[in-house]
C-alpha positions as CSV (number, residue, x, y, z in Angstrom):
1,M,0.1,0.2,0.1
2,D,1.2,3.4,-1.2
3,I,0.6,5.4,2.0
4,E,2.4,8.5,0.6
5,N,0.3,8.6,-2.4
6,L,-3.3,7.9,-0.7
7,G,-2.2,11.2,1.8
8,T,-1.4,12.9,-0.7
9,S,-4.7,12.2,-3.1
10,A,-6.7,12.6,0.3
11,V,-5.2,16.5,0.2
12,I,-5.7,17.0,-3.2
13,D,-9.1,16.1,-3.4
14,A,-10.1,18.1,-0.8
15,I,-8.6,21.1,-2.3
16,A,-9.8,20.7,-5.6
17,R,-13.7,20.7,-4.4
18,T,-13.6,24.6,-3.5
19,D,-13.8,27.6,-5.7
20,F,-10.9,29.6,-5.2
21,L,-8.2,26.9,-4.6
22,S,-6.2,24.9,-6.9
23,P,-3.5,22.1,-5.7
24,F,-0.2,21.9,-7.2
25,V,0.9,18.9,-5.4
26,K,3.2,15.8,-6.9
27,S,3.3,12.2,-5.1
28,G,6.3,11.1,-3.9
29,D,7.7,14.4,-4.7
30,K,11.2,14.5,-3.7
31,E,11.6,18.5,-3.2
32,P,13.7,19.0,0.1
33,S,10.9,19.9,2.8
34,W,7.8,20.4,1.0
35,D,5.3,18.1,-1.6
36,G,4.1,21.2,-3.2
37,H,2.1,24.5,-2.8
38,I,-2.1,25.0,-2.9
39,Y,-2.5,28.6,-4.7
40,A,-5.4,31.0,-4.1
41,F,-7.2,33.0,-6.1
42,S,-9.9,35.6,-5.6
43,H,-12.4,34.6,-8.5
44,K,-13.8,31.1,-9.5
45,S,-12.3,31.5,-12.8
46,K,-9.0,31.2,-11.1
47,K,-7.5,33.1,-14.1
48,N,-3.8,34.7,-13.3
49,E,-5.3,37.9,-13.1
50,Y,-6.8,36.8,-9.7
51,Y,-3.9,35.2,-8.3
52,K,-3.6,36.0,-4.5
53,G,-0.7,34.0,-3.6
54,R,0.5,30.7,-2.4
55,A,1.1,28.5,0.2
56,P,3.8,25.6,0.7
57,V,2.3,22.0,2.0
58,Q,4.4,19.4,3.3
59,I,1.7,15.7,3.3
60,K,2.3,12.8,5.4
61,G,0.3,10.0,5.4
62,K,-0.1,7.6,8.9
63,L,-1.7,3.9,9.3
64,C,-3.6,3.6,12.0
65,K,-6.2,1.0,13.4
66,K,-8.4,4.3,14.7
67,F,-8.8,7.5,13.9
68,S,-8.0,10.4,16.1
69,E,-11.3,12.8,17.2
70,D,-10.0,16.6,17.0
71,E,-6.4,16.5,17.1
72,F,-3.4,14.5,18.1
73,R,-0.2,15.0,18.3
74,Y,2.8,14.3,15.6
75,P,6.6,14.4,15.3
76,V,8.5,17.0,13.2
77,R,12.1,17.5,12.7
78,A,13.5,20.3,13.8
79,V,15.5,21.3,10.2
80,D,12.5,20.6,8.5
81,L,11.1,23.4,11.0
82,H,13.8,25.9,10.7
83,S,13.3,25.5,6.7
84,Y,9.5,26.3,6.9
85,R,10.3,29.5,8.9
86,K,12.6,30.8,6.3
87,E,10.0,30.1,3.6
88,G,7.9,32.1,5.6
89,G,5.6,29.1,6.8
90,T,3.9,25.5,5.7
91,I,0.9,24.0,5.8
92,Y,1.8,20.6,7.0
93,F,-0.8,17.7,6.9
94,V,-0.9,14.7,8.0
95,V,-3.8,12.0,6.7
96,Q,-4.5,9.1,8.8
97,I,-5.4,6.1,6.7
98,N,-7.0,2.8,8.1
99,I,-5.3,-0.5,8.0
100,D,-7.0,-1.3,4.5
101,G,-6.6,1.7,2.6
102,T,-10.5,2.7,2.2
103,C,-10.8,5.4,4.6
104,K,-9.0,8.4,5.4
105,K,-8.7,11.4,7.7
106,I,-7.2,14.6,7.2
107,Y,-5.1,16.9,10.0
108,Y,-3.0,19.9,9.7
109,N,-1.3,22.6,11.4
110,A,-0.6,25.6,9.4
111,L,2.9,26.5,10.4
112,L,3.8,30.7,10.5
113,P,6.8,32.0,11.6
114,Y,5.3,33.2,15.2
115,T,4.4,29.4,16.0
116,I,7.7,27.6,14.6
117,N,9.7,29.7,16.9
118,Q,7.1,28.9,19.6
119,L,7.7,24.9,18.8
120,L,11.8,25.8,18.4
121,E,12.5,27.4,21.9
122,N,12.0,23.9,23.2
123,D,14.3,22.2,20.7
124,E,17.1,21.5,22.3
125,N,19.3,19.2,20.7
126,N,18.0,19.7,16.9
127,G,15.6,16.3,16.6
128,K,11.9,15.8,16.5
129,L,9.3,18.1,18.1
130,S,5.8,17.2,18.9
131,V,3.4,19.2,16.9
132,T,-0.4,19.3,17.5
133,M,-2.3,18.1,14.5
134,Y,-5.7,19.5,13.8
135,E,-9.0,18.1,12.3
136,F,-9.3,19.4,8.8
137,P,-12.3,20.8,7.8
138,T,-14.4,19.1,5.5
139,E,-16.6,22.1,4.0
140,K,-15.4,23.6,1.3
141,N,-15.3,27.4,2.5
142,E,-13.8,26.5,5.7
143,I,-11.4,24.8,3.9
144,T,-10.7,28.1,1.6
145,N,-10.7,30.4,4.8
146,I,-7.6,28.2,6.3
147,V,-5.5,28.5,3.4
148,L,-6.4,32.4,2.7
149,D,-5.4,33.2,6.7
150,F,-2.2,31.9,6.0
151,I,-1.2,33.3,2.9
152,R,-1.9,36.6,4.3
153,D,-0.3,35.9,7.8
154,K,2.6,34.3,6.2
155,D,3.4,38.1,4.3
156,R,2.5,40.0,7.9
157,Q,4.8,37.9,9.5
158,D,8.1,38.4,7.4
159,L,10.0,40.1,10.4
160,L,10.2,37.1,12.2
161,K,11.7,34.9,10.0
162,C,15.3,35.5,11.7
163,G,13.8,33.1,14.2
164,K,12.6,35.2,17.3
165,N,9.2,36.5,18.2
166,V,8.7,39.8,19.7
167,S,7.2,40.7,22.9
168,I,4.4,43.7,23.4
169,D,6.6,45.0,26.0
170,S,9.7,45.5,23.6
171,V,7.4,47.1,20.8
172,V,6.0,49.1,23.4
173,Q,9.0,49.9,24.6
174,G,10.5,50.9,21.3
175,I,7.7,52.6,19.5
176,G,5.3,53.7,22.3
177,L,1.9,52.9,23.0
178,E,0.5,55.9,21.6
179,N,2.1,55.3,18.1
180,L,0.9,51.7,18.0
181,S,-2.8,50.3,16.6
182,F,-3.7,46.2,17.5
183,G,-5.5,44.4,15.4
184,F,-6.4,40.9,13.6
185,A,-8.0,40.0,10.3
186,Y,-9.8,37.3,9.3
187,T,-11.5,35.9,5.7
188,G,-13.9,34.7,7.2
189,L,-16.1,33.2,3.5
190,G,-19.5,32.1,4.4
191,Y,-19.6,34.0,7.5
192,D,-21.4,37.2,8.7
193,Y,-18.9,40.4,8.8
194,N,-21.3,41.5,11.3
195,K,-20.2,38.7,13.6
196,P,-16.6,38.4,13.6
197,Y,-16.8,36.2,17.1
198,E,-18.7,33.4,15.2
199,Y,-15.3,33.0,13.1
200,L,-13.3,33.2,16.2
201,F,-15.0,30.5,17.9
202,N,-13.6,27.9,15.0
203,H,-10.8,29.3,13.8
204,D,-7.3,30.6,15.5
205,T,-5.8,34.1,14.6
206,Y,-3.2,36.4,15.3
207,L,-3.1,39.8,17.0
208,Y,-0.6,42.3,15.6
209,A,0.8,45.5,16.5
210,E,0.9,48.1,13.5
211,Q,2.6,51.3,13.0
212,K,1.6,52.1,9.6
213,E,3.6,55.3,8.9
214,L,6.7,53.1,9.8
215,N,5.0,50.4,7.7
216,Y,5.8,48.1,10.8
217,Q,3.7,45.1,11.6
218,V,4.2,42.3,14.0
219,P,2.5,39.5,15.6
220,I,2.4,39.7,19.2
221,C,0.1,37.1,20.4
222,H,-1.5,33.8,18.7
223,M,-5.5,33.7,19.8
224,W,-6.4,30.0,19.8
225,R,-10.2,29.6,18.9
226,V,-12.2,31.7,21.7
227,N,-14.9,30.4,24.1
228,A,-16.8,34.0,24.5
229,A,-16.7,37.5,22.4
230,K,-17.9,40.4,25.3
231,T,-19.3,43.5,24.3
232,E,-20.7,45.8,27.2
233,L,-23.8,48.5,26.3
234,K,-23.9,51.3,28.1
235,I,-27.2,52.0,28.6
236,P,-29.8,51.9,31.3
237,V,-32.2,49.2,32.6
238,C,-34.8,49.9,34.6
239,V,-37.9,48.0,36.3
240,N,-40.9,50.1,36.7
241,G,-39.1,53.4,35.6
242,K,-36.1,52.8,38.4
243,E,-32.8,52.5,37.2
244,Y,-31.2,49.4,38.8
245,F,-28.2,49.4,35.8
246,K,-26.2,51.9,33.8
247,S,-25.0,49.1,31.7
248,C,-25.4,45.4,30.5
249,E,-22.6,42.9,28.8
250,I,-23.6,41.0,25.7
251,V,-21.4,37.7,25.9
252,H,-21.4,35.4,22.7
253,R,-20.6,31.7,23.0
254,P,-19.9,29.2,20.4
255,D,-24.1,27.5,21.6
256,R,-25.5,30.6,23.4
257,N,-25.7,34.1,23.7
258,E,-25.8,35.8,27.2
259,I,-27.2,39.0,28.7
260,H,-25.4,39.9,32.1
261,F,-26.6,42.2,34.4
262,G,-24.2,43.4,37.1
263,K,-22.6,40.5,38.1
264,S,-25.0,38.6,40.0
265,I,-27.7,37.9,37.1
266,V,-27.4,36.4,33.3
267,F,-30.2,35.4,31.0
268,K,-29.1,32.7,28.8
269,E,-30.4,32.4,25.2
270,P,-29.3,28.9,23.5
271,H,-29.3,28.7,19.9
272,I,-31.1,25.2,20.3
273,G,-33.2,24.7,23.2
274,N,-35.5,26.8,25.7
275,P,-33.9,30.1,27.5
276,S,-33.1,30.3,31.2
277,M,-31.7,32.0,33.6
278,L,-28.6,32.1,36.5
279,F,-28.5,33.8,39.7
280,S,-25.5,33.7,41.7
281,L,-25.0,36.7,43.9
282,K,-21.6,38.3,43.5
283,G,-19.9,41.7,43.9
284,N,-19.5,43.8,46.6
285,I,-22.8,45.1,49.1
286,D,-24.2,48.0,46.5
287,E,-24.1,45.7,43.5
288,R,-25.8,42.8,45.7
289,I,-28.3,45.0,46.9
290,S,-28.8,46.0,43.4
291,A,-28.9,42.8,41.7
292,I,-31.7,41.0,44.6
293,E,-33.5,44.4,44.0
294,F,-33.7,44.2,40.4
295,L,-34.9,40.5,40.8
296,L,-37.7,41.3,42.9
297,A,-39.0,43.8,41.0
298,M,-38.8,41.8,37.7
299,V,-41.1,39.0,39.5
300,E,-43.4,41.7,40.8
301,N,-43.8,43.7,37.1
302,Q,-43.0,40.3,35.1
303,E,-40.7,43.3,32.6
304,I,-37.9,44.8,32.7
305,V,-36.9,47.8,30.2
306,V,-33.5,48.2,28.4
307,D,-32.1,51.2,26.8
308,G,-36.2,52.5,26.6
309,T,-37.1,49.0,24.7
310,S,-40.0,46.7,27.1
311,I,-38.9,43.4,27.3
312,K,-41.4,40.6,28.8
313,T,-40.1,38.2,31.7
314,E,-42.6,35.8,32.6
315,F,-40.9,33.3,31.6
316,Y,-37.7,34.4,33.9
317,A,-40.0,35.6,36.4
318,Q,-41.0,31.8,37.0
319,E,-37.6,30.7,37.3
320,I,-36.6,33.3,39.7
321,K,-39.2,31.8,42.5
322,K,-37.0,28.8,42.3
323,F,-34.3,30.7,43.5
324,G,-36.5,31.4,47.3
325,I,-38.5,34.9,47.0
326,K,-38.4,34.8,50.8
327,E,-35.4,33.9,51.2
328,K,-33.7,36.4,48.7
329,E,-36.1,39.2,50.8
330,E,-34.2,38.3,54.2
331,Q,-30.8,38.5,52.2
332,L,-32.0,42.0,50.9
333,Q,-33.0,43.5,54.5
334,H,-29.2,42.2,56.0
335,L,-27.6,43.9,53.3
336,K,-29.5,46.8,53.9
337,I,-28.7,47.1,57.4
338,V,-25.0,46.2,57.1
339,K,-24.9,49.1,54.5
340,E,-26.4,51.4,56.7
341,V,-24.4,50.4,59.8
342,L,-21.1,51.0,57.0
343,E,-22.4,54.5,56.2
344,S,-23.2,55.6,60.0
345,L,-19.4,54.9,60.7
346,D,-18.3,56.8,57.7
347,V,-17.0,54.1,55.3
348,Q,-16.7,55.1,52.0
349,V,-15.7,52.2,49.8
350,P,-18.2,49.6,49.4
351,L,-17.6,46.2,51.0
352,E,-16.1,43.7,48.6
353,Y,-18.6,40.7,49.7
354,D,-16.8,38.1,47.6
355,N,-13.9,38.1,49.9
356,I,-15.6,37.6,53.3
357,T,-14.1,35.2,55.8
358,G,-15.9,33.7,58.7
359,K,-14.1,36.0,60.6
360,D,-15.2,38.6,58.5
361,E,-18.8,37.8,59.2
362,I,-18.3,37.7,63.0
363,Y,-17.1,41.2,63.3
364,I,-20.2,42.6,61.0
365,K,-22.6,40.9,63.3
366,M,-20.1,42.8,66.1
367,L,-20.8,45.9,64.5
368,V,-24.5,45.5,63.5
369,Q,-25.1,44.7,67.3
370,G,-22.8,47.3,68.4
371,I,-23.7,50.2,66.3
372,R,-27.4,49.8,64.9
373,Y,-28.7,48.1,68.1
374,G,-26.2,49.6,70.6
375,D,-25.2,46.4,72.7
376,L,-22.1,46.4,74.7
377,I,-19.8,43.3,72.8
378,S,-17.9,40.9,74.8
379,F,-14.6,39.8,74.0
380,K,-14.6,37.1,76.2
381,D,-12.2,38.6,79.0
382,E,-9.6,39.9,76.3
383,K,-8.5,43.8,76.9
384,V,-9.2,45.9,73.8
385,P,-7.2,48.9,73.0
386,A,-9.3,52.5,73.1
387,I,-9.0,52.7,69.9
388,G,-8.8,50.0,67.0
389,H,-8.7,48.9,63.8
390,I,-11.2,46.4,62.4
391,P,-10.5,44.7,59.3
392,I,-13.4,43.1,56.9
393,A,-12.9,42.2,53.7
394,N,-11.5,45.1,51.6
395,L,-12.3,47.5,54.8
396,N,-10.3,48.7,57.5
397,I,-12.4,50.6,60.0
398,M,-11.0,52.3,62.8
399,L,-13.1,52.4,66.0
400,H,-13.2,53.7,69.6
401,F,-14.1,51.1,72.4
402,I,-15.4,51.8,76.1
403,E,-15.0,49.7,78.3
404,S,-17.6,49.2,80.8
405,A,-17.8,47.9,84.3
406,D,-18.6,44.5,83.6
407,G,-15.7,43.9,81.3
408,K,-17.9,44.8,77.5
409,Y,-17.3,47.2,75.4
410,K,-19.3,50.2,73.7
411,I,-18.3,50.7,70.3
412,E,-18.3,54.4,68.8
413,N,-17.1,55.7,65.0
414,F,-13.7,56.6,65.9
415,A,-14.4,60.3,64.0
416,D,-17.5,61.1,66.2
417,D,-16.4,61.1,70.0
418,I,-13.0,61.6,72.0
419,A,-13.4,65.3,71.9
420,D,-11.3,65.7,74.6
421,C,-7.5,64.7,73.9
422,R,-4.6,65.7,75.3
423,S,-0.6,65.8,74.7
424,E,2.4,67.0,76.8
425,Y,4.6,69.8,76.5
426,A,8.5,68.8,77.3
427,D,7.8,70.6,80.5
428,G,5.1,68.7,81.9
429,T,2.3,70.9,80.9
430,F,-0.5,69.7,78.9
431,F,-2.5,71.0,75.8
432,D,-5.2,70.3,73.9
433,T,-5.2,68.3,70.7
434,S,-7.1,66.3,68.0
435,K,-7.3,62.3,68.1
436,Y,-6.5,62.4,64.4
437,T,-2.6,63.6,65.5
438,I,-1.9,60.1,66.4
439,L,-2.1,58.9,62.6
440,Q,0.4,57.2,60.8
441,T,1.6,57.0,57.3
442,D,-0.6,53.1,57.4
443,D,-3.8,54.7,59.0
444,F,-3.8,57.2,56.0
445,I,-3.3,54.1,53.9
446,K,-5.8,51.7,55.2
447,I,-8.5,53.6,57.3
448,S,-11.9,53.1,55.1
449,N,-13.8,55.4,57.3
450,L,-11.9,58.2,57.4
451,R,-13.8,61.8,56.5
452,F,-10.9,64.3,55.7
453,D,-13.8,67.3,56.1
454,K,-14.6,65.8,59.8
455,M,-10.6,65.5,60.3
456,E,-10.0,69.1,59.0
457,Q,-12.8,70.5,60.5
458,E,-11.6,69.1,64.6
459,L,-8.0,70.0,63.2
460,F,-8.5,73.8,62.7
461,S,-11.0,74.0,66.2
462,I,-7.7,73.8,68.1
463,E,-5.0,76.6,68.4
464,N,-1.9,76.2,70.7
465,M,1.7,75.9,69.6
466,G,1.8,72.0,71.0
467,H,-1.4,71.2,68.7
468,F,0.6,73.0,65.7
469,W,3.5,71.5,66.2
470,R,1.4,68.1,66.0
471,V,-0.2,68.6,62.9
472,N,2.8,69.2,61.5
473,L,4.0,66.1,61.8
474,M,0.5,64.5,60.8
475,L,1.1,66.4,57.9
476,L,4.3,64.5,57.2
477,E,2.5,61.2,57.7
478,M,-0.1,62.0,55.0
479,I,2.4,62.7,52.6
480,K,4.5,59.8,52.6
481,A,0.8,58.1,52.7
482,Y,0.2,59.5,49.6
483,D,3.9,58.6,48.0
484,K,2.9,55.1,48.3
485,T,-1.1,55.2,47.2
486,K,-0.9,58.4,45.0
487,R,-4.5,58.9,46.5
488,D,-5.6,62.8,45.5
489,V,-7.4,63.1,48.7
490,L,-4.8,63.1,50.9
491,I,-2.4,65.3,49.5
492,Y,-5.2,68.3,48.4
493,S,-6.0,67.6,52.4
494,A,-2.1,67.9,53.5
495,I,-2.4,71.5,50.9
496,R,-5.6,72.6,53.0
497,I,-4.2,71.5,56.5
498,G,-0.6,73.2,55.3
499,I,-2.2,76.8,54.3
500,W,-3.8,76.8,57.7
501,L,-0.8,76.0,59.4
502,L,1.2,78.8,57.6
503,E,-0.9,81.6,59.6
504,K,-0.7,79.7,63.0
505,Y,2.7,78.0,63.4
506,D,5.7,80.1,65.0
507,D,7.9,77.8,62.7
508,M,7.0,79.3,58.9
509,D,9.7,77.8,57.1
510,M,9.1,74.5,57.5
511,V,5.4,74.6,57.2
512,I,6.1,76.3,53.5
513,L,8.6,73.4,53.0
514,N,5.8,71.0,53.7
515,V,3.3,72.9,51.7
516,Y,5.4,73.7,49.2
517,Q,6.6,69.7,48.5
518,C,3.1,69.2,48.1
519,Y,2.6,71.1,45.9
520,Y,5.6,69.7,44.0
521,R,4.0,66.2,43.9
522,I,1.3,67.7,41.8
523,R,2.6,70.5,39.8
524,R,5.6,72.9,38.9
525,L,6.4,75.3,41.5
526,S,6.0,79.2,40.1
527,D,9.0,81.6,39.8
528,E,7.3,83.1,43.3
529,E,7.5,80.2,45.2
530,L,10.8,79.3,43.6
531,D,12.1,83.1,44.7
532,I,10.6,82.2,48.4
533,L,12.7,78.7,48.7
534,E,15.8,80.6,47.5
535,E,15.3,83.3,49.9
536,I,14.8,80.3,52.8
537,A,17.9,78.8,52.2
538,Q,19.7,81.8,51.9
539,R,18.4,83.0,55.3
540,R,18.0,80.0,57.5
541,R,22.1,79.3,57.8
542,D,21.1,78.3,61.5
543,N,19.2,75.1,60.1
544,L,21.0,72.5,57.8
545,S,17.5,70.5,57.1
546,I,15.8,73.6,56.3
547,I,18.4,74.5,53.5
548,L,18.7,71.0,52.3
549,G,14.5,71.3,52.0
550,A,14.9,74.2,50.2
551,Y,17.5,73.2,47.5
552,I,15.6,69.8,46.7
553,L,12.6,71.5,45.7
554,L,15.0,73.6,43.8
555,E,16.3,71.0,41.9
556,N,19.8,72.2,43.0
557,N,21.4,69.1,43.1
558,R,24.9,70.4,43.4
559,K,24.1,72.5,46.5
560,T,22.0,69.7,47.5
561,K,24.7,67.1,47.6
562,K,27.0,70.0,49.3
563,I,24.6,70.5,52.0
564,W,24.5,66.7,52.7
565,K,27.8,66.2,52.8
566,V,28.1,68.4,55.9
567,M,25.5,67.1,57.8
568,D,26.4,65.1,60.6
569,R,25.2,61.4,60.9
570,E,22.2,61.8,63.2
571,A,21.1,64.8,61.3
572,K,21.1,62.1,58.2
573,K,19.5,59.7,60.1
574,E,16.4,61.9,60.8
575,F,16.2,63.8,57.3
576,I,15.8,60.3,55.8
577,K,12.8,59.8,57.5
578,F,11.0,62.9,56.1
579,P,9.0,62.8,53.0
580,I,10.9,65.4,51.0
581,Y,14.2,63.2,51.4
582,H,12.2,60.8,48.5
583,I,11.7,63.9,46.4
584,W,15.9,63.8,46.1
585,M,16.2,60.1,46.0
586,N,13.5,59.4,43.2
587,R,15.0,62.4,40.9
588,E,18.7,60.8,41.5
589,D,17.2,57.6,40.4
590,E,15.7,58.7,37.5
591,S,18.5,60.5,36.1
592,V,20.8,57.3,36.5
């Protein structure tokens, strides 16, 4: 039995049945690495003027007792892969043939430079590599799509014939993200061009980075038959006049379409069979409340309005009842109580319920009992600090704990209580200050219930030199927190506090440096501000730290290094703790 001839004839017959392809393959051809070519045309007449290109082919026959299903692996010589890459690629066919030669099944891999480079990365001894072969289609349009896609991508991957793929990071670094466009192309013969996802479900494609002015294009990703294609529609979703969602997602899958409302609700519309609905409560507390409210409203009204279009939902309403309406109402009530408690504690970000642990649930129950119902809370004879953080999922809530005679604790919001707070001067006398002045860098980073307006109001209500000194130290902690998080609310609050201190504190130069280093982080300093810094640097010869800070903001590296050189070890050790030092260090790093 001539296995190679049987395999070659099977491929020739498959190609010959198409409208736009012509096989030029010789049985038993001794051409190195190839058995011929498939020629492609843009017209069924296949005249020369309609010629689009050709695809080199290699065909192997393989006897087997049982055909593989969708794919199998086949050994290919590394030396042949190197040859294929130099040519720009090869469509590699393996034809499985039954024992008596009466039945054949074709498999293939469209080996383009990007894929060949990936395969050869694993070749250590220039031997044989195991290559996946995929079931070759029998429908003529699908066969044509494979060949035409190959010919197009063969030309687009010319840069990779050198033997190395290009990473997206290197492309962006070399050309700049703003100068690039990204896209893919496909033939799509027999497909609706308005539904590209249908083609992607059944075909692999390459994602390209392009710079048209430089005539530069390079593949950066081989996308294998996608499982889903998603589109977000920015349209209102309402029930009975109330908006529950500002958008919805349409997800196309090979066997069905889906409409996603929020994170919890999915309408499934299969291509074959009846529609169905999936409800799985997900998301943060706000998203979960909206999902349940939407669900219950849909049951009551049996319709939703999407971008002004009414959709009857009697079928889905019946499905919803299977989820347990009473249970959902109880869930909703609980979530609303938790949200109410968190809002009363000034929590400003939604609780991420997907990350809730058993310990978090205990803390939530404690807050509901202590804040909503005013119950005293027992910590099983453990002593609790007067001020402490309660971590719940993504939140970190600062609270005030007041111990009662029976060892239980009253819980209060940190911001709303502790009206009287005092600190001590060096001489032992006391002064009034604010509870907020105890906050450190990590507090400003982590606390979820810090209201900056309340904090500023309290800080500004107290006036004495001891308090001003503590506020200035707190200001530095805020700047450190900003450097770690880049949260605008931190730096702008620090600026407001600094401007207030300028009118109160006797060490005005220090406060000016702190306010100006805030400005420096968000904008260029003005000429007037630079003049003030120059004046401070010239006048404050009594304080090297002040001079050093001024020169850092003036970006005078020569004088900055000169002052740093003459500072003693202890002064340097203290200065390193200041956030202004990191402006200098970051600038030095950038100049390297």
